[in-house]
Amino acid sequence: MKDIRAILKSMTLEDKIALCSGANFWETKAYEKYGIPSLFMCDGPHGLRKQENAADMLGVNESRPATCFPAEVTTASSWDTDLIGRIGAAIGEEAKDQDVGLVLGPGANLKRNPLCGRNFEYFSEDPILAGKLAASFIRGMEGQGVGSSLKHFAANSQEHCRFNSDSVMDERTLRELYLPAFEIAVKEGKPATVMCAYPKLNGVHCSDNQALLTDILRDEWGFEGLVVTDWGAMNDRIKGFRAGCDLNMPGGSAYMEKDALKAVQDGSLAEEDIDRCAERVLRLVFHAAETRKPASSCDYEAHHALAKQAALSGAVLLKNQDDILPLREGDSIAIIGYMAQSLRYQGAGSSHINPTHLSQPLDFLPGVSYAPGCDERGDTTDALIAEAVTAAKAAKTAVVFAGLPGRYESEGFDRESMALPEGHNRMIQAVSAANPNTVVVLLCGAPVECPWADQVKGILYMGLPGQAGGEAIADLLYGRTNPSGKLAETWPLRYEDCVSASSYGKTKDALYLEGIYVGYRYYDKAGKDVRWPFGYGLSYTKFRYTDLRMDGNTVSATVMNTGNRTGSEIVQLYMEAPQNGLHRPVRELKGFQKVSLAPGEKKSVRFTLSDRDFSVWQDGWKVPVGDYTICVGSSSRDLPLRQSVHRDGAALPVPQWQHGSFYETCMGTPTQALLESAMGRSYAPEVLKKGFFTMDNSVEEMKDYSFIMKIMYKAVEKTIAKGFGGKADYDNPEFRMMMASSAGSSLRSMQTSGGLRDGIMQGMLDMANGHFFHGIVRIIKG
Ligand code: BGC
């Protein structure tokens, strides 16, 4: 590696500051005079999105063709760390082939609520599962000499107001739920970079957050790489330098660089803080330049095959009454649903890929009859339903393709409900009434309500299966591959059952009232029925669990394939903690392994437990003394093997407010007062008021208080509408996303993402605050 310290020493202060923000949307700055090369980066988590012409952070403009692997929602359901590592490596190969040094993925945020518009890009509601899968992806990619970016650090579990909301939670919740996936991925994956998230965390922007970016990430977890902002997430460049927020992206705006320079000159910011960040930028770009190996083999056909394998492994068989699946060759089959001819295979937003191929299910299902049943928007008509019913009646089995059309789920906004489009529900209901042998293939990036689940015999959940999804579905339906995926998140019966349903997305700030009781941690403690539990998934064969043994920290169990087909089983280990002290979930996942078994074959699976597996966070990790139960089985609610074990440890104090509270019982609804007790502080939302607006406010927020912002909002709307035939089309996810990412983003984000000079947005802000002429002068001065 070059002598980075020497290069740093030779640089002027101005250049060091400037090096710490990008040259443009996707590149760092090159300096010939210092011999510093630039680094090209691009999204994303399940395939490359290299834009060579018009750049945007929304995936709207065309990118170079690349393999579109299944989204994380699907790869997560494979629970297959090896497979996900191979996907990371394949994306790394394509990155090398396309001259990309850093890929912006994977996403490791926790799925807190099923409506988060970006859940399809995240792995799980469980931090251990999310962390292990993210770590594998990172290892695969970094093994190719290509950097990864673990995102969005931290606690960015909603799209609503993502640019300027505050994630408000107690320390224990942060430590036990929202940080561990990142911690595992950092420690075990060693990503080149971590991307800091847009929202604030307990009142402090992630980009300014020294506790997060330095104390925890670097000092506690040993992260040695670089922190890059999410695109437009830099709040205060001076605080960012102090906090260890190294690289401000996208570049082009010189955002607050003059302020940082002044701060060093007047002694309020130490030059060492800038040096530390600049040095990390240098290390990243030189490492990328030096490890960049020529793309000796980038076989896009082989990657398509890998994408298919991932779609096969991530498919979850949710229901298979009377062994309706697999379909028998030669039987008459009616395929219903527009998605069979036009697959929903990826999500919208910055992860959007221009695929090298796209296989449509119908092309791989020869000899079937077909009726679309609905249109591409998910709407239907009496005529479409009548045609579908006729086709269904004439066949032995009807297979309905249903899910969420693109406009329902996207980066940039959250879903409005957990319902499928009305047209899809109608289609399933009509077809299943016409033919008792109905199977549903579901295509969506997050759980949906399935009011018809009892009326159909089979349900195969594909998530968003990527470019090879069509052929994978055909193989699964006909049993050429045995499904083996398991849900990485709980599917509630209805949205209202979700613990955060009454508060999620209702306010600008995200109040994590439910604390650690997210997903199965909540449903299990509340004793609530769910549609399908965490870890659940069927197979065309059967497995039997026996011989649970514990020897010190080692647990082993035997799993046997008792059916007559080869299949894979995901063996899961949960720990049940004592319930007589500090409140704890009923059970938590502590390990998992996927094993493939021929009929009659059995294998022993081993797990090693650590102290951390028994621990809770109470001013540090501590093991509470007591009797624990180790459980092994096939899902969070099917754990045939159990053994109790006594652990020595601490008798931890139970806070007074816990007694009889939601956290102790999971009964009723958690309140702000309870959260405040757990945080040890009170919370008050920001009050919007003319005269008090800051760069953190959005045009959308201010438009009801300020005439100038109202005009600006209309201007933004009109400009964006131009790209949509002049229509402000709020039904179109791209339009909504663009509005949310411009008028809905903070002024500072608008400035950095738009590459605008410092004075423009400041001037607009002055005007919004009632200082019209002052604002005009600021804008003119720039
Ligand atoms: C997204 C990131 C993405 C970046 C660049 C942001 O809006 O949140 O995930 O990597 O844009 O496209």
PDB file of C-alpha atoms and ligand atoms in Angstrom, residues 25-26 42-45 49 51 56-59 104-105 118 121-122 149 151-152 156 159 162-163 195 198 229-232 349-351 411 741, ligand 1:
ATOM      1  CA  PHE A  25     -22.991  11.127  -7.501  1.00  0.00           C
ATOM      2  CA  TRP A  26     -20.910   7.967  -7.548  1.00  0.00           C
ATOM      3  CA  CYS A  42     -22.863   1.953  -6.935  1.00  0.00           C
ATOM      4  CA  ASP A  43     -25.833   0.086  -5.521  1.00  0.00           C
ATOM      5  CA  GLY A  44     -26.645  -2.400  -4.401  1.00  0.00           C
ATOM      6  CA  PRO A  45     -27.798  -5.168  -2.228  1.00  0.00           C
ATOM      7  CA  ARG A  49     -26.818  -0.743 -10.592  1.00  0.00           C
ATOM      8  CA  GLN A  51     -25.407   4.224 -13.990  1.00  0.00           C
ATOM      9  CA  ASP A  56     -29.980   9.230  -9.312  1.00  0.00           C
ATOM     10  CA  MET A  57     -30.421   7.574  -5.964  1.00  0.00           C
ATOM     11  CA  LEU A  58     -33.837   6.254  -6.851  1.00  0.00           C
ATOM     12  CA  GLY A  59     -33.094   3.689  -9.496  1.00  0.00           C
ATOM     13  CA  LEU A 104     -23.602  -0.235  -1.570  1.00  0.00           C
ATOM     14  CA  GLY A 105     -25.019  -3.231   0.245  1.00  0.00           C
ATOM     15  CA  ARG A 118     -37.963  -1.219   2.127  1.00  0.00           C
ATOM     16  CA  GLU A 121     -34.172  -5.058   0.971  1.00  0.00           C
ATOM     17  CA  TYR A 122     -33.653  -6.254   4.531  1.00  0.00           C
ATOM     18  CA  SER A 149     -21.176  -1.066   2.411  1.00  0.00           C
ATOM     19  CA  LYS A 151     -26.308  -0.102   5.551  1.00  0.00           C
ATOM     20  CA  HIS A 152     -28.248   1.788   6.956  1.00  0.00           C
ATOM     21  CA  ASN A 156     -33.659   2.973   9.996  1.00  0.00           C
ATOM     22  CA  GLU A 159     -39.357   4.942   5.033  1.00  0.00           C
ATOM     23  CA  ARG A 162     -36.782   8.824   6.579  1.00  0.00           C
ATOM     24  CA  PHE A 163     -34.717  11.949   5.917  1.00  0.00           C
ATOM     25  CA  MET A 195     -23.230   3.575   5.551  1.00  0.00           C
ATOM     26  CA  TYR A 198     -30.702   9.240   7.358  1.00  0.00           C
ATOM     27  CA  THR A 229     -23.201   8.815   4.588  1.00  0.00           C
ATOM     28  CA  ASP A 230     -26.335   7.603   2.966  1.00  0.00           C
ATOM     29  CA  TRP A 231     -26.965   9.827  -0.045  1.00  0.00           C
ATOM     30  CA  GLY A 232     -27.829  13.180   1.475  1.00  0.00           C
ATOM     31  CA  GLY A 349     -35.785   2.297  -5.609  1.00  0.00           C
ATOM     32  CA  SER A 350     -32.035   2.470  -5.427  1.00  0.00           C
ATOM     33  CA  SER A 351     -31.745  -1.329  -5.539  1.00  0.00           C
ATOM     34  CA  GLU A 411     -38.113   2.564  -1.182  1.00  0.00           C
ATOM     35  CA  SER A 741     -36.896  12.195  -1.850  1.00  0.00           C
TER      36      SER A 741
HETATM   37  C1  BGC B   1     -30.485   4.816  -0.307  1.00  0.00           C
HETATM   38  C2  BGC B   1     -29.234   3.953  -0.217  1.00  0.00           C
HETATM   39  C3  BGC B   1     -28.537   3.933  -1.549  1.00  0.00           C
HETATM   40  C4  BGC B   1     -28.220   5.362  -1.954  1.00  0.00           C
HETATM   41  C5  BGC B   1     -27.524   5.472  -3.299  1.00  0.00           C
HETATM   42  C6  BGC B   1     -30.169   6.194  -0.846  1.00  0.00           C
HETATM   43  O1  BGC B   1     -31.341   6.919  -1.048  1.00  0.00           O
HETATM   44  O2  BGC B   1     -31.063   4.934   0.961  1.00  0.00           O
HETATM   45  O3  BGC B   1     -29.573   2.655   0.175  1.00  0.00           O
HETATM   46  O4  BGC B   1     -27.387   3.151  -1.470  1.00  0.00           O
HETATM   47  O5  BGC B   1     -29.435   6.114  -2.040  1.00  0.00           O
HETATM   48  O6  BGC B   1     -28.372   5.120  -4.328  1.00  0.00           O
END
